[in-house]
Amino acid sequence: MSSILGRGFIVILAAAGCTAVVPKVALAQVKPAVTTLGPDFPKSEIFIGNSFFYYNNGMPGHVSQLEKAADPDHKQDYRATMVTIGGSGFDWHDVESYFRPNAIGSYSFDENNNVVFNKLDELFDAAVMMDCSQCPIHPRLKPVFTEFARKNSEIVRAHGARPVFFMSWAYADKPEMTAQLAEAYTTAGNENNALVIPAGLAFARAVGKQPELNLYAPDKRHPSLAGTYLAACTVFAVLTGRSPVGNSYLAGIDAPTAGFLQTVAWETVQDYYQK
């Protein structure tokens, strides 16, 4: 089954996987070599992944709302397109096809539901990619993760966009995944000169500070709305170089909780990049 939600294109084939949390933030032993996309920060992104992205009406849509709220004078310049397959890993996606002319992302809709035809030479500034929730650390799938992190990064660069890896979170009942995923994604980022978004570390930090706040759906893998918002704030901080703290877009979450999640996202990004 396939459908289009707002600016995102979604293909649902199965239930996806995810990661969890750890009571205290476990930083990657390997430090990220790439720490910013600035000064030329991207304004249009394609998010390539699975149900971790498309839960709660799509995390990329929340990222766009944060970007537009932070830069209202240029809100028309921000665009996020989502291509997801439930349960997918890096190797499930035909990334080359996502950049073909007059296809994904060639048009979108503004806040008044008007069709906007996007210039093909500016289709995507960056591609944010995530593997399946266990793939980067699974004994049999880790080599596939490494192989397609390289292949997909090469494809993205060949089309004039910048590859970005999305570090997913641990399952709620398997907090040890946090450090493992952080290590795997950071290593892959360094090997491919790609920026890494430390969403998994943000989940761990939030749980350590406020364990009563539920970041998970009942399956203990997918994100609750709060989890999606935390991930979106982390993505926003990385892609824009701006703090999400004080951003007016709250995604329907109460102000104190949203403020807490904004702060956690910003602290995590600063710590991960050692700024």
mmCIF file of C-alpha atoms in Angstrom:
data_model
loop_
_atom_site.group_PDB
_atom_site.id
_atom_site.type_symbol
_atom_site.label_atom_id
_atom_site.label_comp_id
_atom_site.label_asym_id
_atom_site.label_seq_id
_atom_site.Cartn_x
_atom_site.Cartn_y
_atom_site.Cartn_z
ATOM 1 C CA MET A 1 0.000 0.000 0.000
ATOM 2 C CA SER A 2 1.322 3.428 -0.825
ATOM 3 C CA SER A 3 0.100 6.896 -0.030
ATOM 4 C CA ILE A 4 1.172 10.508 -0.039
ATOM 5 C CA LEU A 5 0.949 12.511 3.187
ATOM 6 C CA GLY A 6 1.501 16.249 2.783
ATOM 7 C CA ARG A 7 5.030 16.549 1.443
ATOM 8 C CA GLY A 8 5.967 12.959 2.062
ATOM 9 C CA PHE A 9 5.762 9.816 -0.047
ATOM 10 C CA ILE A 10 5.164 6.696 2.044
ATOM 11 C CA VAL A 11 5.333 3.048 1.112
ATOM 12 C CA ILE A 12 4.143 0.705 3.845
ATOM 13 C CA LEU A 13 5.193 -2.913 3.491
ATOM 14 C CA ALA A 14 5.671 -4.187 7.026
ATOM 15 C CA ALA A 15 6.147 -3.190 10.634
ATOM 16 C CA ALA A 16 9.489 -1.476 11.157
ATOM 17 C CA GLY A 17 12.075 -1.741 13.883
ATOM 18 C CA CYS A 18 13.632 0.727 16.259
ATOM 19 C CA THR A 19 15.844 1.292 19.277
ATOM 20 C CA ALA A 20 15.451 2.182 22.950
ATOM 21 C CA VAL A 21 16.984 4.048 25.816
ATOM 22 C CA VAL A 22 19.470 3.903 28.586
ATOM 23 C CA PRO A 23 19.137 5.519 32.003
ATOM 24 C CA LYS A 24 22.252 7.562 31.405
ATOM 25 C CA VAL A 25 23.540 8.909 28.112
ATOM 26 C CA ALA A 26 26.092 6.580 26.549
ATOM 27 C CA LEU A 27 28.232 8.530 24.119
ATOM 28 C CA ALA A 28 29.858 6.899 21.133
ATOM 29 C CA GLN A 29 33.465 5.932 21.772
ATOM 30 C CA VAL A 30 34.284 7.020 18.249
ATOM 31 C CA LYS A 31 33.858 10.778 17.870
ATOM 32 C CA PRO A 32 32.180 12.258 14.800
ATOM 33 C CA ALA A 33 34.535 13.750 12.233
ATOM 34 C CA VAL A 34 31.810 15.812 10.543
ATOM 35 C CA THR A 35 30.090 18.171 12.966
ATOM 36 C CA THR A 36 28.089 20.579 10.791
ATOM 37 C CA LEU A 37 26.571 21.132 7.363
ATOM 38 C CA GLY A 38 27.107 24.862 7.709
ATOM 39 C CA PRO A 39 27.538 27.530 6.703
ATOM 40 C CA ASP A 40 25.432 26.401 3.746
ATOM 41 C CA PHE A 41 22.737 24.644 5.765
ATOM 42 C CA PRO A 42 20.217 22.605 3.759
ATOM 43 C CA LYS A 43 16.645 23.755 3.280
ATOM 44 C CA SER A 44 15.268 20.811 1.325
ATOM 45 C CA GLU A 45 15.749 17.235 2.462
ATOM 46 C CA ILE A 46 14.640 13.766 1.485
ATOM 47 C CA PHE A 47 14.196 11.415 4.445
ATOM 48 C CA ILE A 48 14.812 7.782 3.456
ATOM 49 C CA GLY A 49 13.910 5.170 6.039
ATOM 50 C CA ASN A 50 11.121 3.193 7.637
ATOM 51 C CA SER A 51 8.250 3.468 10.109
ATOM 52 C CA PHE A 52 10.417 5.258 12.658
ATOM 53 C CA PHE A 53 10.128 8.198 10.262
ATOM 54 C CA TYR A 54 6.464 7.875 9.307
ATOM 55 C CA TYR A 55 4.934 7.404 12.778
ATOM 56 C CA ASN A 56 2.875 10.326 14.150
ATOM 57 C CA ASN A 57 2.115 11.753 10.717
ATOM 58 C CA GLY A 58 5.769 11.773 9.719
ATOM 59 C CA MET A 59 8.736 13.141 11.609
ATOM 60 C CA PRO A 60 9.972 15.137 8.565
ATOM 61 C CA GLY A 61 6.777 17.190 8.632
ATOM 62 C CA HIS A 62 7.510 18.166 12.224
ATOM 63 C CA VAL A 63 11.054 19.116 11.212
ATOM 64 C CA SER A 64 9.659 21.422 8.525
ATOM 65 C CA GLN A 65 7.311 23.055 11.008
ATOM 66 C CA LEU A 66 10.205 23.720 13.368
ATOM 67 C CA GLU A 67 12.263 25.192 10.517
ATOM 68 C CA LYS A 68 9.457 27.465 9.348
ATOM 69 C CA ALA A 69 8.704 28.637 12.878
ATOM 70 C CA ALA A 70 12.363 29.513 13.363
ATOM 71 C CA ASP A 71 12.657 31.351 10.034
ATOM 72 C CA PRO A 72 9.183 32.669 9.138
ATOM 73 C CA ASP A 73 10.493 35.169 6.584
ATOM 74 C CA HIS A 74 11.815 32.311 4.456
ATOM 75 C CA LYS A 75 9.377 29.555 5.340
ATOM 76 C CA GLN A 76 8.579 28.922 1.691
ATOM 77 C CA ASP A 77 12.173 27.745 1.174
ATOM 78 C CA TYR A 78 11.916 24.762 3.522
ATOM 79 C CA ARG A 79 10.765 21.411 2.189
ATOM 80 C CA ALA A 80 10.932 17.858 3.488
ATOM 81 C CA THR A 81 10.063 14.763 1.452
ATOM 82 C CA MET A 82 9.686 11.363 3.091
ATOM 83 C CA VAL A 83 10.247 8.012 1.356
ATOM 84 C CA THR A 84 9.694 5.114 3.732
ATOM 85 C CA ILE A 85 9.202 1.357 3.639
ATOM 86 C CA GLY A 86 8.066 -0.326 6.844
ATOM 87 C CA GLY A 87 10.803 -2.492 8.342
ATOM 88 C CA SER A 88 13.317 -1.408 5.722
ATOM 89 C CA GLY A 89 17.063 -1.272 5.877
ATOM 90 C CA PHE A 90 19.507 0.697 3.751
ATOM 91 C CA ASP A 91 19.526 -2.029 1.114
ATOM 92 C CA TRP A 92 15.738 -2.007 0.547
ATOM 93 C CA HIS A 93 15.743 1.462 -0.964
ATOM 94 C CA ASP A 94 16.496 2.219 -4.601
ATOM 95 C CA VAL A 95 18.066 5.556 -3.758
ATOM 96 C CA GLU A 96 19.074 6.230 -7.343
ATOM 97 C CA SER A 97 15.419 6.196 -8.399
ATOM 98 C CA TYR A 98 14.528 8.821 -5.797
ATOM 99 C CA PHE A 99 16.571 11.380 -7.694
ATOM 100 C CA ARG A 100 15.158 10.716 -11.150
ATOM 101 C CA PRO A 101 13.733 13.766 -12.943
ATOM 102 C CA ASN A 102 10.076 14.716 -12.499
ATOM 103 C CA ALA A 103 9.520 12.134 -9.778
ATOM 104 C CA ILE A 104 9.750 12.244 -5.991
ATOM 105 C CA GLY A 105 9.853 15.792 -4.690
ATOM 106 C CA SER A 106 9.205 17.456 -8.044
ATOM 107 C CA TYR A 107 6.152 19.131 -6.547
ATOM 108 C CA SER A 108 4.818 19.785 -3.060
ATOM 109 C CA PHE A 109 2.027 21.715 -1.361
ATOM 110 C CA ASP A 110 2.226 24.965 0.558
ATOM 111 C CA GLU A 111 0.325 25.835 3.727
ATOM 112 C CA ASN A 112 -2.672 26.921 1.634
ATOM 113 C CA ASN A 113 -2.672 23.610 -0.258
ATOM 114 C CA ASN A 114 -1.387 25.215 -3.435
ATOM 115 C CA VAL A 115 0.793 23.037 -5.657
ATOM 116 C CA VAL A 116 4.396 24.213 -5.804
ATOM 117 C CA PHE A 117 6.577 22.863 -8.619
ATOM 118 C CA ASN A 118 10.132 22.549 -7.377
ATOM 119 C CA LYS A 119 13.197 23.280 -9.473
ATOM 120 C CA LEU A 120 14.919 20.044 -10.385
ATOM 121 C CA ASP A 121 18.381 21.496 -9.898
ATOM 122 C CA GLU A 122 17.437 22.241 -6.302
ATOM 123 C CA LEU A 123 15.416 19.120 -5.591
ATOM 124 C CA PHE A 124 17.220 18.060 -2.391
ATOM 125 C CA ASP A 125 20.076 19.649 -0.497
ATOM 126 C CA ALA A 126 20.504 16.637 1.783
ATOM 127 C CA ALA A 127 19.381 13.028 2.147
ATOM 128 C CA VAL A 128 18.722 11.876 5.715
ATOM 129 C CA MET A 129 18.955 8.077 5.804
ATOM 130 C CA MET A 130 18.339 5.468 8.489
ATOM 131 C CA ASP A 131 18.784 1.707 8.478
ATOM 132 C CA CYS A 132 16.418 -0.730 10.186
ATOM 133 C CA SER A 133 16.522 -0.514 13.959
ATOM 134 C CA GLN A 134 18.760 -3.550 14.461
ATOM 135 C CA CYS A 135 20.609 -3.685 11.133
ATOM 136 C CA PRO A 136 23.705 -1.639 12.090
ATOM 137 C CA ILE A 137 24.426 -3.937 15.060
ATOM 138 C CA HIS A 138 23.020 -7.290 13.899
ATOM 139 C CA PRO A 139 25.779 -9.896 13.298
ATOM 140 C CA ARG A 140 24.461 -10.853 9.851
ATOM 141 C CA LEU A 141 23.175 -7.453 8.746
ATOM 142 C CA LYS A 142 25.978 -5.179 9.914
ATOM 143 C CA PRO A 143 28.089 -5.819 6.776
ATOM 144 C CA VAL A 144 25.070 -4.841 4.671
ATOM 145 C CA PHE A 145 24.733 -1.645 6.691
ATOM 146 C CA THR A 146 28.373 -0.805 6.049
ATOM 147 C CA GLU A 147 28.138 -1.617 2.336
ATOM 148 C CA PHE A 148 24.996 0.396 1.656
ATOM 149 C CA ALA A 149 26.028 3.308 3.833
ATOM 150 C CA ARG A 150 28.843 3.721 1.340
ATOM 151 C CA LYS A 151 26.800 2.991 -1.801
ATOM 152 C CA ASN A 152 23.911 5.259 -0.857
ATOM 153 C CA SER A 153 26.242 8.076 0.163
ATOM 154 C CA GLU A 154 27.911 7.880 -3.232
ATOM 155 C CA ILE A 155 24.556 8.003 -5.016
ATOM 156 C CA VAL A 156 23.391 10.992 -2.986
ATOM 157 C CA ARG A 157 26.592 12.924 -3.672
ATOM 158 C CA ALA A 158 26.419 12.103 -7.384
ATOM 159 C CA HIS A 159 23.120 13.988 -7.455
ATOM 160 C CA GLY A 160 24.493 17.057 -5.729
ATOM 161 C CA ALA A 161 23.020 16.364 -2.284
ATOM 162 C CA ARG A 162 24.757 15.655 1.010
ATOM 163 C CA PRO A 163 24.344 12.324 2.830
ATOM 164 C CA VAL A 164 23.271 12.417 6.485
ATOM 165 C CA PHE A 165 22.815 9.371 8.727
ATOM 166 C CA PHE A 166 20.039 9.246 11.319
ATOM 167 C CA MET A 167 21.182 7.421 14.468
ATOM 168 C CA SER A 168 18.074 5.636 15.726
ATOM 169 C CA TRP A 169 17.204 4.900 19.331
ATOM 170 C CA ALA A 170 17.281 1.757 21.465
ATOM 171 C CA TYR A 171 14.191 -0.303 22.205
ATOM 172 C CA ALA A 172 12.631 0.697 25.508
ATOM 173 C CA ASP A 173 13.476 -2.703 27.011
ATOM 174 C CA LYS A 174 16.957 -2.970 25.456
ATOM 175 C CA PRO A 175 18.836 0.183 26.552
ATOM 176 C CA GLU A 176 22.189 -1.405 25.730
ATOM 177 C CA MET A 177 21.392 -0.740 22.071
ATOM 178 C CA THR A 178 22.025 2.975 22.565
ATOM 179 C CA ALA A 179 25.821 2.763 22.770
ATOM 180 C CA GLN A 180 25.976 0.057 20.103
ATOM 181 C CA LEU A 181 23.958 2.078 17.598
ATOM 182 C CA ALA A 182 25.866 5.255 18.425
ATOM 183 C CA GLU A 183 29.135 3.480 17.714
ATOM 184 C CA ALA A 184 27.910 1.951 14.466
ATOM 185 C CA TYR A 185 26.440 5.144 13.037
ATOM 186 C CA THR A 186 29.354 7.331 14.098
ATOM 187 C CA THR A 187 31.813 4.936 12.491
ATOM 188 C CA ALA A 188 29.761 4.837 9.276
ATOM 189 C CA GLY A 189 29.536 8.615 9.264
ATOM 190 C CA ASN A 190 33.287 8.968 9.588
ATOM 191 C CA GLU A 191 33.951 6.381 6.881
ATOM 192 C CA ASN A 192 31.670 8.208 4.446
ATOM 193 C CA ASN A 193 32.372 11.812 5.459
ATOM 194 C CA ALA A 194 28.711 12.117 6.426
ATOM 195 C CA LEU A 195 27.054 13.993 9.249
ATOM 196 C CA VAL A 196 25.268 11.872 11.870
ATOM 197 C CA ILE A 197 22.126 12.975 13.729
ATOM 198 C CA PRO A 198 22.335 11.630 17.330
ATOM 199 C CA ALA A 199 18.616 10.979 17.875
ATOM 200 C CA GLY A 200 19.322 7.777 19.806
ATOM 201 C CA LEU A 201 21.502 9.632 22.280
ATOM 202 C CA ALA A 202 18.756 12.229 22.725
ATOM 203 C CA PHE A 203 16.303 9.468 23.668
ATOM 204 C CA ALA A 204 18.786 8.132 26.212
ATOM 205 C CA ARG A 205 19.350 11.556 27.723
ATOM 206 C CA ALA A 206 15.607 12.254 27.991
ATOM 207 C CA VAL A 207 14.951 8.920 29.715
ATOM 208 C CA GLY A 208 17.812 9.526 32.116
ATOM 209 C CA LYS A 209 16.477 12.953 33.060
ATOM 210 C CA GLN A 210 12.747 12.275 33.017
ATOM 211 C CA PRO A 211 12.030 8.516 32.956
ATOM 212 C CA GLU A 212 8.323 9.053 33.592
ATOM 213 C CA LEU A 213 7.942 10.707 30.180
ATOM 214 C CA ASN A 214 6.977 8.023 27.663
ATOM 215 C CA LEU A 215 8.859 8.310 24.385
ATOM 216 C CA TYR A 216 7.545 5.024 23.006
ATOM 217 C CA ALA A 217 4.489 3.465 21.443
ATOM 218 C CA PRO A 218 3.135 0.358 23.240
ATOM 219 C CA ASP A 219 5.433 -1.909 21.202
ATOM 220 C CA LYS A 220 8.453 -0.300 22.955
ATOM 221 C CA ARG A 221 10.087 0.368 19.602
ATOM 222 C CA HIS A 222 8.223 3.020 17.660
ATOM 223 C CA PRO A 223 8.021 6.585 18.954
ATOM 224 C CA SER A 224 5.173 8.201 20.820
ATOM 225 C CA LEU A 225 4.378 11.757 19.735
ATOM 226 C CA ALA A 226 6.849 12.970 22.348
ATOM 227 C CA GLY A 227 9.475 10.649 20.898
ATOM 228 C CA THR A 228 8.842 11.864 17.370
ATOM 229 C CA TYR A 229 9.021 15.483 18.533
ATOM 230 C CA LEU A 230 12.308 14.847 20.354
ATOM 231 C CA ALA A 231 13.745 13.262 17.209
ATOM 232 C CA ALA A 232 12.461 16.167 15.096
ATOM 233 C CA CYS A 233 14.051 18.718 17.448
ATOM 234 C CA THR A 234 17.344 16.847 17.209
ATOM 235 C CA VAL A 235 17.155 16.776 13.409
ATOM 236 C CA PHE A 236 16.276 20.475 13.365
ATOM 237 C CA ALA A 237 19.285 21.344 15.533
ATOM 238 C CA VAL A 238 21.628 19.391 13.277
ATOM 239 C CA LEU A 239 20.264 20.517 9.909
ATOM 240 C CA THR A 240 19.978 24.211 10.806
ATOM 241 C CA GLY A 241 22.704 24.721 13.413
ATOM 242 C CA ARG A 242 20.067 26.474 15.535
ATOM 243 C CA SER A 243 18.831 25.653 18.991
ATOM 244 C CA PRO A 244 15.237 24.367 19.088
ATOM 245 C CA VAL A 245 14.840 25.807 22.592
ATOM 246 C CA GLY A 246 12.045 28.357 22.543
ATOM 247 C CA ASN A 247 10.730 27.311 19.129
ATOM 248 C CA SER A 248 7.012 28.109 18.883
ATOM 249 C CA TYR A 249 6.083 24.863 17.120
ATOM 250 C CA LEU A 250 5.126 22.369 19.835
ATOM 251 C CA ALA A 251 3.337 19.662 17.790
ATOM 252 C CA GLY A 252 0.371 19.730 20.157
ATOM 253 C CA ILE A 253 2.544 18.826 23.148
ATOM 254 C CA ASP A 254 2.151 20.841 26.346
ATOM 255 C CA ALA A 255 4.663 23.668 26.656
ATOM 256 C CA PRO A 256 6.687 22.341 29.646
ATOM 257 C CA THR A 257 7.150 18.925 28.017
ATOM 258 C CA ALA A 258 7.989 20.413 24.635
ATOM 259 C CA GLY A 259 10.486 22.756 26.273
ATOM 260 C CA PHE A 260 12.134 19.835 28.034
ATOM 261 C CA LEU A 261 12.431 17.894 24.764
ATOM 262 C CA GLN A 262 13.816 20.937 22.945
ATOM 263 C CA THR A 263 16.468 21.360 25.626
ATOM 264 C CA VAL A 264 17.418 17.677 25.600
ATOM 265 C CA ALA A 265 17.801 17.742 21.814
ATOM 266 C CA TRP A 266 20.074 20.783 21.916
ATOM 267 C CA GLU A 267 22.194 19.479 24.790
ATOM 268 C CA THR A 268 22.638 16.144 23.016
ATOM 269 C CA VAL A 269 23.744 17.759 19.775
ATOM 270 C CA GLN A 270 26.237 20.014 21.572
ATOM 271 C CA ASP A 271 27.688 17.098 23.523
ATOM 272 C CA TYR A 272 27.891 14.747 20.544
ATOM 273 C CA TYR A 273 29.714 17.273 18.385
ATOM 274 C CA GLN A 274 31.759 18.453 21.394
ATOM 275 C CA LYS A 275 30.786 22.093 20.933
#
